[in-house]
Tab-separated table of C-alpha atoms in Angstrom:
chain	number	residue	atom	x	y	z
A	1	UNK	CA	91.956	-27.531	-63.763
A	2	UNK	CA	92.627	-27.107	-67.462
A	3	UNK	CA	90.393	-29.595	-69.237
A	4	UNK	CA	90.372	-28.324	-72.811
A	5	UNK	CA	92.848	-30.915	-74.063
A	6	UNK	CA	90.861	-33.707	-72.458
A	7	UNK	CA	87.649	-32.414	-74.042
A	8	UNK	CA	89.161	-32.296	-77.509
A	9	UNK	CA	90.560	-35.786	-77.223
A	10	UNK	CA	87.290	-37.218	-76.012
A	11	UNK	CA	85.357	-35.488	-78.760
A	12	UNK	CA	87.027	-37.716	-81.317
A	13	UNK	CA	85.641	-40.752	-79.536
A	14	UNK	CA	82.248	-39.162	-78.990
A	15	UNK	CA	81.878	-38.349	-82.652
A	16	UNK	CA	81.965	-42.049	-83.399
A	17	UNK	CA	79.436	-42.750	-80.652
A	18	UNK	CA	77.116	-39.888	-81.533
A	19	UNK	CA	74.746	-42.155	-83.439
A	20	UNK	CA	74.081	-43.984	-80.162
A	21	UNK	CA	72.650	-40.750	-78.793
A	22	UNK	CA	70.308	-40.168	-81.667
A	23	UNK	CA	72.685	-38.277	-83.954
A	24	UNK	CA	73.564	-34.594	-83.913
A	25	UNK	CA	70.504	-32.700	-82.745
A	26	UNK	CA	72.122	-29.458	-83.805
A	27	UNK	CA	71.645	-30.449	-87.448
A	28	UNK	CA	67.924	-31.107	-87.235
A	29	UNK	CA	65.511	-28.867	-89.066
A	30	UNK	CA	63.796	-25.892	-87.542
A	31	UNK	CA	60.451	-27.742	-87.624
A	32	UNK	CA	61.705	-30.130	-84.971
A	33	UNK	CA	59.609	-29.572	-81.853
A	34	UNK	CA	61.523	-31.681	-79.366
A	35	UNK	CA	64.456	-30.804	-77.161
A	36	UNK	CA	66.913	-32.600	-74.901
A	37	UNK	CA	67.885	-30.889	-71.645
A	38	UNK	CA	70.961	-32.060	-69.753
A	39	UNK	CA	70.628	-32.378	-65.971
A	40	UNK	CA	73.272	-33.633	-63.557
A	41	UNK	CA	71.281	-35.355	-60.850
A	42	UNK	CA	68.630	-38.023	-60.850
A	43	UNK	CA	65.157	-37.262	-59.581
A	44	UNK	CA	64.751	-38.266	-55.951
A	45	UNK	CA	60.991	-38.780	-56.361
A	46	UNK	CA	58.281	-38.544	-59.010
A	47	UNK	CA	55.841	-37.552	-56.284
A	48	UNK	CA	56.115	-33.745	-55.979
A	49	UNK	CA	55.221	-33.880	-52.290
A	50	UNK	CA	58.040	-36.325	-51.539
A	51	UNK	CA	60.836	-34.628	-53.491
A	52	UNK	CA	63.634	-33.047	-51.475
A	53	UNK	CA	66.224	-32.036	-54.074
A	54	UNK	CA	66.044	-28.659	-55.807
A	55	UNK	CA	67.135	-30.429	-59.000
A	56	UNK	CA	63.951	-32.492	-58.878
A	57	UNK	CA	61.757	-29.460	-58.291
A	58	UNK	CA	63.241	-27.598	-61.260
A	59	UNK	CA	62.206	-30.450	-63.577
A	60	UNK	CA	58.791	-31.199	-62.042
A	61	UNK	CA	57.960	-27.481	-62.430
A	62	UNK	CA	56.913	-28.399	-65.976
A	63	UNK	CA	54.471	-31.091	-64.861
A	64	UNK	CA	52.869	-29.760	-61.678
A	65	UNK	CA	51.332	-26.459	-60.613
A	66	UNK	CA	50.041	-25.023	-57.366
A	67	UNK	CA	47.254	-22.604	-56.668
A	68	UNK	CA	49.783	-19.953	-57.689
A	69	UNK	CA	53.129	-20.093	-59.486
A	70	UNK	CA	56.167	-17.808	-59.769
A	71	UNK	CA	56.700	-15.402	-62.643
A	72	UNK	CA	60.004	-14.188	-64.055
A	73	UNK	CA	59.347	-10.867	-62.307
A	74	UNK	CA	59.430	-12.492	-58.891
A	75	UNK	CA	55.721	-12.253	-58.183
A	76	UNK	CA	53.224	-15.046	-57.655
A	77	UNK	CA	50.559	-15.281	-60.344
A	78	UNK	CA	47.345	-17.320	-60.465
A	79	UNK	CA	47.655	-20.924	-61.653
A	80	UNK	CA	45.049	-23.509	-60.602
A	81	UNK	CA	43.420	-20.620	-58.747
A	82	UNK	CA	42.271	-17.736	-60.915
A	83	UNK	CA	42.357	-15.299	-58.001
A	84	UNK	CA	42.802	-15.122	-54.251
A	85	UNK	CA	42.471	-12.781	-51.289
A	86	UNK	CA	44.397	-12.545	-48.024
A	87	UNK	CA	42.601	-11.083	-45.030
A	88	UNK	CA	44.272	-7.933	-43.646
A	89	UNK	CA	45.001	-9.722	-40.386
A	90	UNK	CA	46.806	-12.527	-42.252
A	91	UNK	CA	44.521	-15.188	-40.760
A	92	UNK	CA	42.409	-16.234	-43.772
A	93	UNK	CA	43.309	-17.067	-47.374
A	94	UNK	CA	40.494	-17.496	-49.904
A	95	UNK	CA	41.151	-19.047	-53.328
A	96	UNK	CA	38.790	-18.915	-56.290
A	97	UNK	CA	39.503	-21.819	-58.618
A	98	UNK	CA	39.969	-21.503	-62.336
A	99	UNK	CA	37.251	-23.135	-64.439
A	100	UNK	CA	37.911	-26.214	-66.598
A	101	UNK	CA	41.441	-26.969	-65.409
A	102	UNK	CA	42.214	-30.582	-66.289
A	103	UNK	CA	44.602	-33.089	-64.847
A	104	UNK	CA	46.818	-34.880	-67.349
A	105	UNK	CA	44.448	-37.861	-67.409
A	106	UNK	CA	41.666	-35.591	-68.667
A	107	UNK	CA	39.709	-35.370	-65.397
A	108	UNK	CA	38.669	-31.892	-64.230
A	109	UNK	CA	40.300	-30.472	-61.097
A	110	UNK	CA	37.847	-30.079	-58.211
A	111	UNK	CA	37.900	-28.199	-54.934
A	112	UNK	CA	38.218	-31.596	-53.232
A	113	UNK	CA	41.503	-32.182	-55.090
A	114	UNK	CA	42.820	-28.820	-53.892
A	115	UNK	CA	41.794	-29.486	-50.280
A	116	UNK	CA	43.420	-32.932	-50.417
A	117	UNK	CA	46.667	-31.600	-51.916
A	118	UNK	CA	47.115	-28.820	-49.368
A	119	UNK	CA	46.257	-31.102	-46.458
A	120	UNK	CA	48.754	-33.667	-47.767
A	121	UNK	CA	51.542	-31.073	-47.961
A	122	UNK	CA	50.648	-29.710	-44.531
A	123	UNK	CA	50.448	-33.132	-42.853
A	124	UNK	CA	46.751	-32.673	-42.084
A	125	UNK	CA	45.375	-35.850	-43.641
A	126	UNK	CA	43.912	-38.331	-41.153
A	127	UNK	CA	46.294	-41.066	-42.348
A	128	UNK	CA	49.403	-39.165	-43.541
A	129	UNK	CA	52.023	-40.788	-45.750
A	130	UNK	CA	55.287	-40.762	-43.738
A	131	UNK	CA	57.303	-40.254	-46.929
A	132	UNK	CA	55.597	-36.962	-47.755
A	133	UNK	CA	57.849	-34.002	-46.950
A	134	UNK	CA	55.569	-31.937	-44.755
A	135	UNK	CA	56.125	-28.244	-45.427
A	136	UNK	CA	56.716	-26.714	-42.004
A	137	UNK	CA	55.502	-23.303	-43.198
A	138	UNK	CA	52.047	-24.812	-43.670
A	139	UNK	CA	51.857	-25.823	-40.006
A	140	UNK	CA	49.995	-22.566	-39.306
A	141	UNK	CA	47.012	-23.865	-41.295
A	142	UNK	CA	44.265	-24.886	-38.886
A	143	UNK	CA	41.679	-25.823	-41.515
A	144	UNK	CA	41.280	-26.250	-45.276
A	145	UNK	CA	37.683	-26.270	-46.460
A	146	UNK	CA	35.839	-25.891	-49.729
A	147	UNK	CA	32.966	-23.445	-50.067
A	148	UNK	CA	30.910	-24.572	-53.010
A	149	UNK	CA	32.654	-26.122	-55.983
A	150	UNK	CA	35.010	-23.282	-56.890
A	151	UNK	CA	36.259	-21.784	-53.608
A	152	UNK	CA	38.754	-23.058	-51.042
A	153	UNK	CA	39.347	-21.293	-47.720
A	154	UNK	CA	42.401	-21.654	-45.493
A	155	UNK	CA	42.116	-20.634	-41.850
A	156	UNK	CA	45.339	-20.041	-39.925
A	157	UNK	CA	46.167	-20.435	-36.252
A	158	UNK	CA	48.312	-17.300	-36.310
A	159	UNK	CA	48.931	-14.383	-38.705
A	160	UNK	CA	51.114	-15.151	-41.707
A	161	UNK	CA	51.274	-13.011	-44.835
A	162	UNK	CA	54.057	-15.123	-46.395
A	163	UNK	CA	52.060	-18.336	-46.704
A	164	UNK	CA	51.165	-17.562	-50.308
A	165	UNK	CA	54.798	-18.233	-51.252
A	166	UNK	CA	54.378	-21.862	-50.190
A	167	UNK	CA	51.092	-22.444	-51.995
A	168	UNK	CA	52.996	-23.226	-55.157
A	169	UNK	CA	52.839	-26.796	-53.792
A	170	UNK	CA	51.533	-29.178	-56.437
A	171	UNK	CA	47.820	-29.803	-56.851
A	172	UNK	CA	47.325	-33.517	-57.474
A	173	UNK	CA	44.214	-35.723	-57.744
A	174	UNK	CA	42.552	-36.811	-54.511
A	175	UNK	CA	42.565	-40.301	-56.013
A	176	UNK	CA	46.360	-40.138	-56.428
A	177	UNK	CA	47.996	-43.512	-55.745
A	178	UNK	CA	51.501	-42.244	-54.998
A	179	UNK	CA	54.862	-42.655	-56.669
A	180	UNK	CA	54.044	-46.101	-58.056
A	181	UNK	CA	51.482	-44.445	-60.351
A	182	UNK	CA	52.386	-42.123	-63.249
A	183	UNK	CA	52.725	-38.512	-62.056
A	184	UNK	CA	49.517	-36.574	-62.719
A	185	UNK	CA	49.598	-32.804	-62.610
A	186	UNK	CA	48.022	-29.794	-64.317
A	187	UNK	CA	51.138	-28.238	-65.881
A	188	UNK	CA	51.949	-27.535	-69.535
A	189	UNK	CA	53.694	-30.908	-69.950
A	190	UNK	CA	52.492	-34.391	-69.070
A	191	UNK	CA	54.597	-37.332	-67.946
A	192	UNK	CA	55.657	-39.910	-70.558
A	193	UNK	CA	58.428	-42.010	-69.031
A	194	UNK	CA	61.196	-42.165	-66.504
A	195	UNK	CA	64.313	-44.352	-66.446
A	196	UNK	CA	66.543	-44.233	-63.382
A	197	UNK	CA	69.904	-42.552	-64.051
A	198	UNK	CA	68.937	-42.084	-67.702
A	199	UNK	CA	66.009	-39.810	-68.549
A	200	UNK	CA	62.726	-38.158	-67.620
A	201	UNK	CA	60.466	-37.543	-70.631
A	202	UNK	CA	57.431	-35.283	-70.928
A	203	UNK	CA	55.137	-34.235	-73.772
A	204	UNK	CA	52.970	-31.204	-74.428
A	205	UNK	CA	49.618	-31.338	-72.645
A	206	UNK	CA	47.122	-30.413	-75.336
A	207	UNK	CA	44.356	-29.603	-72.850
A	208	UNK	CA	46.463	-27.174	-70.814
A	209	UNK	CA	44.334	-24.196	-69.803
A	210	UNK	CA	47.059	-21.631	-70.537
A	211	UNK	CA	49.266	-20.896	-73.500
A	212	UNK	CA	50.423	-24.161	-75.065
A	213	UNK	CA	54.162	-24.864	-75.198
A	214	UNK	CA	55.898	-24.774	-78.556
A	215	UNK	CA	57.815	-27.953	-77.777
A	216	UNK	CA	55.905	-31.185	-78.228
A	217	UNK	CA	58.413	-33.302	-76.320
A	218	UNK	CA	61.174	-32.653	-73.798
A	219	UNK	CA	63.701	-35.225	-72.633
A	220	UNK	CA	65.602	-34.425	-69.458
A	221	UNK	CA	68.741	-36.488	-69.926
A	222	UNK	CA	70.365	-37.458	-66.637
A	223	UNK	CA	74.150	-37.197	-66.877
A	224	UNK	CA	76.727	-38.457	-64.404
A	225	UNK	CA	78.532	-35.113	-64.172
A	226	UNK	CA	78.856	-31.660	-65.680
A	227	UNK	CA	81.766	-32.880	-67.794
A	228	UNK	CA	79.784	-35.826	-69.148
A	229	UNK	CA	76.856	-33.576	-70.035
A	230	UNK	CA	79.127	-31.040	-71.716
A	231	UNK	CA	80.773	-33.711	-73.836
A	232	UNK	CA	77.373	-34.838	-75.046
A	233	UNK	CA	76.376	-31.234	-75.662
A	234	UNK	CA	79.406	-30.729	-77.915
A	235	UNK	CA	78.580	-33.974	-79.714
A	236	UNK	CA	75.065	-32.702	-80.448
A	237	UNK	CA	73.126	-34.965	-78.078
A	238	UNK	CA	71.868	-32.180	-75.806
A	239	UNK	CA	70.094	-28.953	-76.813
A	240	UNK	CA	70.006	-27.090	-73.516
A	241	UNK	CA	72.411	-27.388	-70.611
A	242	UNK	CA	71.939	-24.995	-67.662
A	243	UNK	CA	75.005	-25.776	-65.528
A	244	UNK	CA	78.021	-24.737	-67.588
A	245	UNK	CA	81.286	-23.878	-65.925
A	246	UNK	CA	83.107	-20.752	-67.077
A	247	UNK	CA	85.694	-22.871	-68.871
A	248	UNK	CA	83.009	-24.858	-70.681
A	249	UNK	CA	81.202	-21.678	-71.693
A	250	UNK	CA	84.377	-20.522	-73.442
A	251	UNK	CA	84.407	-23.738	-75.482
A	252	UNK	CA	80.852	-23.578	-76.826
A	253	UNK	CA	80.583	-24.239	-80.535
A	254	UNK	CA	78.745	-21.999	-82.970
A	255	UNK	CA	75.600	-24.138	-82.720
A	256	UNK	CA	74.940	-22.812	-79.222
A	257	UNK	CA	74.272	-19.446	-77.642
A	258	UNK	CA	75.260	-18.600	-74.078
A	259	UNK	CA	72.535	-17.277	-71.771
A	260	UNK	CA	73.575	-15.786	-68.436
A	261	UNK	CA	71.435	-15.111	-65.367
A	262	UNK	CA	71.379	-15.502	-61.593
A	263	UNK	CA	71.087	-18.929	-60.017
A	264	UNK	CA	69.085	-17.539	-57.073
A	265	UNK	CA	70.837	-19.936	-54.742
A	266	UNK	CA	72.894	-19.581	-51.581
A	267	UNK	CA	76.210	-21.302	-52.199
A	268	UNK	CA	78.188	-21.782	-49.011
A	269	UNK	CA	80.566	-24.012	-47.185
A	270	UNK	CA	77.989	-25.159	-44.667
A	271	UNK	CA	79.395	-26.098	-41.288
A	272	UNK	CA	78.078	-28.699	-38.891
A	273	UNK	CA	77.913	-26.552	-35.773
A	274	UNK	CA	77.878	-29.712	-33.622
A	275	UNK	CA	81.341	-30.745	-34.889
A	276	UNK	CA	83.662	-29.958	-31.955
A	277	UNK	CA	86.005	-27.421	-33.635
A	278	UNK	CA	83.052	-25.577	-35.190
A	279	UNK	CA	81.353	-25.179	-31.826
A	280	UNK	CA	83.937	-22.425	-31.273
A	281	UNK	CA	82.792	-19.190	-32.942
A	282	UNK	CA	86.423	-18.124	-33.344
A	283	UNK	CA	87.058	-21.114	-35.611
A	284	UNK	CA	84.000	-20.400	-37.702
A	285	UNK	CA	84.932	-16.723	-38.023
A	286	UNK	CA	88.506	-17.637	-38.945
A	287	UNK	CA	87.198	-19.755	-41.812
A	288	UNK	CA	85.156	-16.773	-43.010
A	289	UNK	CA	88.164	-14.407	-42.889
A	290	UNK	CA	90.298	-17.035	-44.642
A	291	UNK	CA	88.308	-16.989	-47.893
A	292	UNK	CA	89.211	-14.629	-50.716
A	293	UNK	CA	85.809	-14.489	-52.394
A	294	UNK	CA	86.971	-12.234	-55.217
A	295	UNK	CA	89.661	-14.737	-56.157
A	296	UNK	CA	87.190	-17.578	-55.802
A	297	UNK	CA	84.773	-15.977	-58.268
A	298	UNK	CA	87.559	-15.289	-60.753
A	299	UNK	CA	88.753	-18.881	-60.691
A	300	UNK	CA	85.467	-20.777	-60.700
A	301	UNK	CA	83.213	-18.340	-62.561
A	302	UNK	CA	85.376	-15.904	-64.504
A	303	UNK	CA	84.342	-13.137	-62.127
A	304	UNK	CA	80.631	-13.724	-62.671
A	305	UNK	CA	78.318	-14.249	-59.730
A	306	UNK	CA	77.294	-12.168	-56.732
A	307	UNK	CA	79.213	-12.336	-53.462
A	308	UNK	CA	76.892	-12.813	-50.481
A	309	UNK	CA	77.430	-12.483	-46.753
A	310	UNK	CA	74.541	-14.420	-45.245
A	311	UNK	CA	71.897	-17.021	-46.046
A	312	UNK	CA	69.907	-15.015	-48.586
A	313	UNK	CA	70.372	-14.086	-52.228
A	314	UNK	CA	70.006	-10.621	-53.791
A	315	UNK	CA	66.772	-11.173	-55.690
A	316	UNK	CA	64.850	-11.120	-52.409
A	317	UNK	CA	64.978	-7.354	-52.840
A	318	UNK	CA	63.864	-5.392	-49.777
A	319	UNK	CA	64.612	-8.334	-47.481
A	320	UNK	CA	68.239	-8.722	-48.607
A	321	UNK	CA	70.932	-7.156	-46.391
A	322	UNK	CA	73.516	-5.943	-48.888
A	323	UNK	CA	75.864	-4.523	-46.214
A	324	UNK	CA	76.806	-8.055	-45.118
A	325	UNK	CA	78.612	-8.719	-48.390
A	326	UNK	CA	81.673	-6.970	-46.964
A	327	UNK	CA	81.413	-8.153	-43.376
A	328	UNK	CA	84.172	-10.769	-43.708
A	329	UNK	CA	86.817	-9.311	-45.987
A	330	UNK	CA	89.828	-11.468	-46.807
A	331	UNK	CA	92.135	-11.145	-43.776
A	332	UNK	CA	94.403	-14.210	-43.518
A	333	UNK	CA	96.379	-12.787	-40.594
A	334	UNK	CA	93.205	-12.179	-38.591
A	335	UNK	CA	92.125	-15.718	-39.427
A	336	UNK	CA	95.418	-17.062	-38.067
A	337	UNK	CA	95.026	-15.012	-34.873
A	338	UNK	CA	91.539	-16.381	-34.253
A	339	UNK	CA	92.722	-19.927	-34.872
A	340	UNK	CA	95.618	-19.404	-32.448
A	341	UNK	CA	93.219	-18.121	-29.807
A	342	UNK	CA	91.183	-21.289	-30.321
A	343	UNK	CA	94.291	-23.448	-29.823
A	344	UNK	CA	95.260	-24.223	-33.414
A	345	UNK	CA	98.766	-23.651	-34.791
A	346	UNK	CA	101.412	-25.241	-37.020
A	347	UNK	CA	101.972	-28.136	-34.638
A	348	UNK	CA	98.241	-28.580	-34.052
A	349	UNK	CA	96.481	-27.466	-37.251
A	350	UNK	CA	92.728	-27.389	-37.667
A	351	UNK	CA	91.684	-30.378	-39.778
A	352	UNK	CA	88.293	-31.255	-41.189
A	353	UNK	CA	86.647	-33.202	-44.003
A	354	UNK	CA	84.513	-31.471	-46.618
A	355	UNK	CA	81.893	-33.721	-48.238
A	356	UNK	CA	81.015	-32.453	-51.720
A	357	UNK	CA	78.452	-33.900	-54.168
A	358	UNK	CA	80.496	-35.283	-57.064
A	359	UNK	CA	77.885	-34.541	-59.739
A	360	UNK	CA	78.227	-30.769	-59.291
A	361	UNK	CA	81.528	-29.734	-60.849
A	362	UNK	CA	80.961	-26.134	-59.764
A	363	UNK	CA	80.877	-27.132	-56.100
A	364	UNK	CA	83.867	-29.424	-56.573
A	365	UNK	CA	85.831	-26.568	-58.176
A	366	UNK	CA	84.809	-24.259	-55.331
A	367	UNK	CA	86.000	-26.818	-52.794
A	368	UNK	CA	89.375	-27.122	-54.511
A	369	UNK	CA	89.895	-23.352	-54.394
A	370	UNK	CA	88.968	-23.218	-50.706
A	371	UNK	CA	91.403	-26.013	-49.873
A	372	UNK	CA	94.209	-23.928	-51.395
A	373	UNK	CA	93.146	-20.754	-49.615
A	374	UNK	CA	92.815	-22.497	-46.255
A	375	UNK	CA	96.258	-24.024	-46.665
A	376	UNK	CA	97.606	-20.463	-46.482
A	377	UNK	CA	96.184	-20.014	-42.964
A	378	UNK	CA	97.369	-23.417	-41.790
A	379	UNK	CA	94.047	-25.260	-42.092
A	380	UNK	CA	94.103	-28.770	-43.544
A	381	UNK	CA	90.984	-29.723	-45.483
A	382	UNK	CA	90.266	-33.088	-47.074
A	383	UNK	CA	87.734	-33.170	-49.912
A	384	UNK	CA	85.584	-36.263	-49.943
A	385	UNK	CA	83.460	-36.596	-53.082
A	386	UNK	CA	80.172	-38.433	-52.622
A	387	UNK	CA	77.309	-39.201	-54.987
A	388	UNK	CA	74.154	-37.115	-54.722
A	389	UNK	CA	71.901	-39.768	-53.115
A	390	UNK	CA	74.612	-40.341	-50.500
A	391	UNK	CA	74.836	-36.575	-49.876
A	392	UNK	CA	71.090	-36.398	-49.243
A	393	UNK	CA	71.291	-39.310	-46.827
A	394	UNK	CA	74.538	-38.577	-44.998
A	395	UNK	CA	74.686	-34.793	-44.966
A	396	UNK	CA	71.146	-33.470	-45.318
A	397	UNK	CA	69.144	-36.087	-43.457
A	398	UNK	CA	71.611	-37.728	-41.045
A	399	UNK	CA	73.869	-34.671	-40.494
A	400	UNK	CA	76.858	-37.019	-40.637
A	401	UNK	CA	79.453	-34.538	-41.863
A	402	UNK	CA	81.862	-31.834	-40.776
A	403	UNK	CA	81.621	-29.393	-43.692
A	404	UNK	CA	80.030	-29.455	-47.118
A	405	UNK	CA	79.653	-27.235	-50.170
A	406	UNK	CA	76.274	-27.031	-51.806
A	407	UNK	CA	73.739	-24.392	-52.889
A	408	UNK	CA	70.307	-23.949	-51.316
A	409	UNK	CA	67.163	-22.757	-53.067
A	410	UNK	CA	63.989	-21.205	-51.645
A	411	UNK	CA	60.367	-20.495	-52.391
A	412	UNK	CA	59.257	-16.902	-52.987
A	413	UNK	CA	59.050	-16.203	-49.267
A	414	UNK	CA	61.922	-14.751	-47.224
A	415	UNK	CA	61.144	-17.126	-44.373
A	416	UNK	CA	61.853	-20.139	-46.592
A	417	UNK	CA	65.502	-19.296	-47.124
A	418	UNK	CA	66.035	-18.757	-43.389
A	419	UNK	CA	63.731	-21.191	-41.592
A	420	UNK	CA	66.252	-24.062	-41.652
A	421	UNK	CA	68.227	-22.227	-38.943
A	422	UNK	CA	65.401	-22.417	-36.417
A	423	UNK	CA	66.713	-24.604	-33.588
A	424	UNK	CA	63.886	-27.134	-33.846
A	425	UNK	CA	63.692	-27.262	-37.656
A	426	UNK	CA	63.877	-30.790	-39.056
A	427	UNK	CA	65.988	-29.522	-41.976
A	428	UNK	CA	68.438	-27.594	-39.782
A	429	UNK	CA	71.269	-29.731	-41.122
A	430	UNK	CA	73.906	-27.225	-39.944
A	431	UNK	CA	72.789	-27.796	-36.320
A	432	UNK	CA	72.679	-24.059	-35.634
A	433	UNK	CA	71.117	-23.158	-32.279
A	434	UNK	CA	70.249	-19.621	-31.189
A	435	UNK	CA	67.400	-18.484	-28.966
A	436	UNK	CA	67.812	-14.970	-30.350
A	437	UNK	CA	67.426	-16.248	-33.902
A	438	UNK	CA	64.332	-18.255	-32.969
A	439	UNK	CA	62.700	-15.229	-31.345
A	440	UNK	CA	63.483	-12.891	-34.233
A	441	UNK	CA	62.288	-15.407	-36.794
A	442	UNK	CA	58.975	-15.850	-34.974
A	443	UNK	CA	58.490	-12.062	-34.905
A	444	UNK	CA	59.327	-11.725	-38.603
A	445	UNK	CA	56.912	-14.489	-39.552
A	446	UNK	CA	54.081	-13.051	-37.471
A	447	UNK	CA	54.473	-9.470	-38.676
A	448	UNK	CA	51.887	-8.197	-41.155
A	449	UNK	CA	53.731	-4.921	-41.767
A	450	UNK	CA	56.172	-5.353	-44.644
A	451	UNK	CA	58.676	-2.707	-43.510
A	452	UNK	CA	58.785	-4.256	-40.060
A	453	UNK	CA	59.091	-7.745	-41.527
A	454	UNK	CA	61.987	-6.671	-43.747
A	455	UNK	CA	63.785	-5.130	-40.755
A	456	UNK	CA	63.446	-8.365	-38.785
A	457	UNK	CA	64.798	-10.465	-41.656
A	458	UNK	CA	67.794	-8.173	-42.079
A	459	UNK	CA	68.489	-8.471	-38.359
A	460	UNK	CA	68.282	-12.262	-38.698
A	461	UNK	CA	70.767	-12.294	-41.593
A	462	UNK	CA	73.122	-10.108	-39.571
A	463	UNK	CA	72.939	-12.533	-36.663
A	464	UNK	CA	73.827	-15.490	-38.898
A	465	UNK	CA	76.784	-13.537	-40.275
A	466	UNK	CA	78.063	-12.393	-36.891
A	467	UNK	CA	77.753	-15.954	-35.587
A	468	UNK	CA	79.500	-17.259	-38.731
A	469	UNK	CA	76.886	-20.006	-38.863
A	470	UNK	CA	78.520	-21.073	-42.145
A	471	UNK	CA	80.892	-19.624	-44.729
A	472	UNK	CA	78.589	-17.860	-47.195
A	473	UNK	CA	80.097	-17.508	-50.657
A	474	UNK	CA	77.953	-16.463	-53.602
A	475	UNK	CA	74.793	-16.498	-55.623
A	476	UNK	CA	76.494	-18.059	-58.606
A	477	UNK	CA	75.911	-16.966	-62.163
A	478	UNK	CA	73.878	-19.474	-64.153
A	479	UNK	CA	75.509	-20.148	-67.524
A	480	UNK	CA	73.172	-21.880	-69.947
A	481	UNK	CA	73.992	-23.340	-73.351
A	482	UNK	CA	70.999	-23.154	-75.716
A	483	UNK	CA	70.908	-24.633	-79.206
A	484	UNK	CA	70.426	-21.729	-81.619
A	485	UNK	CA	67.340	-23.455	-82.991
A	486	UNK	CA	65.630	-22.240	-79.808
A	487	UNK	CA	65.173	-18.969	-77.984
A	488	UNK	CA	63.404	-17.490	-74.938
A	489	UNK	CA	65.162	-19.387	-72.165
A	490	UNK	CA	63.853	-17.599	-69.080
A	491	UNK	CA	65.519	-16.996	-65.727
A	492	UNK	CA	63.282	-17.091	-62.670
A	493	UNK	CA	63.878	-15.809	-59.132
A	494	UNK	CA	63.464	-19.432	-58.027
A	495	UNK	CA	65.214	-22.616	-59.134
A	496	UNK	CA	63.185	-23.894	-62.098
A	497	UNK	CA	63.573	-24.874	-65.741
A	498	UNK	CA	60.611	-23.521	-67.724
A	499	UNK	CA	60.471	-25.504	-70.959
A	500	UNK	CA	57.016	-24.145	-71.811
A	501	UNK	CA	58.612	-20.776	-72.521
A	502	UNK	CA	61.010	-22.079	-75.175
A	503	UNK	CA	60.283	-20.858	-78.702
A	504	UNK	CA	61.804	-21.467	-82.118
A	505	UNK	CA	64.496	-19.052	-83.226
A	506	UNK	CA	63.521	-16.781	-86.098
């Protein structure tokens, strides 16, 4: 996978085409207050309540806000709400709204807007839009009512102290007309334009209630692949690119600094547990024992990244079960034994197709390494690259796949990273079924004692690992190229790109 020679050759051509991309941004003066950010997937919706892809959420983070929002420290801080209280029994949430918060069209946010937004996300409107992605965690809300003009009260049908982590859902106007209308939020940037497969442009919102961004304009440039984005970065057409591979990071020019942080994602080879061979736990466990994760990290990430053993990433702190990182050590002979027990051998090898989104070079590289490692235990894997919209349709929604490699994000609630494994969950795209899991998850969600809750979630992670529900790989390192004209690129414990934090370099 040595691409350096290809990059250098293409740079000659790109230099001639650079003017088409607006010239070399790296040579602009320090008074320039605009930036171009490279992203590698198109937005699947401009309506924040209809978006599915994490890549969409990370961009819309700049335009929309919830009652609360995440901080870099991993806590939820007031946003549209200035304060809130949670009843000790976990049955009532009361939010006190911030004064003089404006939508991007200049209209003040009201309690009615907040009630409408939460009901829309929770599927509680009398005539719900079928395209809205109803947040299952909000199903415990029995009522959303305003008390006066500055207070909103949520009543729950059962105790839930984690609900606050899902109330980052976007507050939008009650008069909102849907995706056909320009997106209207309360965030530090307001929508300017969107062109499919090309760009999403925002500008500084001058009436933002909080600290104003330094940048006056941000263009999220949609690139076909990591390689395409990197070529444009080297040519000066992109200022910030947050998805570098290790090899690309080594080729950065002097105009860029390298920022390194955690992705806060669960990267795994997710298995369709309804696919006949994967219905056998011995096969799933063999695939876990057949992966040399240390070698994988060295090849695809230069040794960076954090090996994981279940469906949770380390920044969940007290909820994360660190001991599972070493549960499946690399044991190719044990993998072969398990496969033999399941009826697979040289004359009848296990075969399956791995669908991988083509726009994520990191996942493609991971898939290529796994194919080589599985070859050593007699498993034949075919990589089938598909475009991102097709992945969402075929794999995520229709569950028409055998295996896939992708990374999953989560809200700042431990239940969010695990709830997709509940047997009845609409987003349980791995088709995992376990009565024990369902019971433990219900207990964890209902608990109002944090130590007890943490114990339940660790037990749940252990169950997923023992069952080999999928082949959990890593929380990958996030390598970000930042033009040296800028500083203060922040890493969050959730998957977002905070352009309001960017500042000029001294």
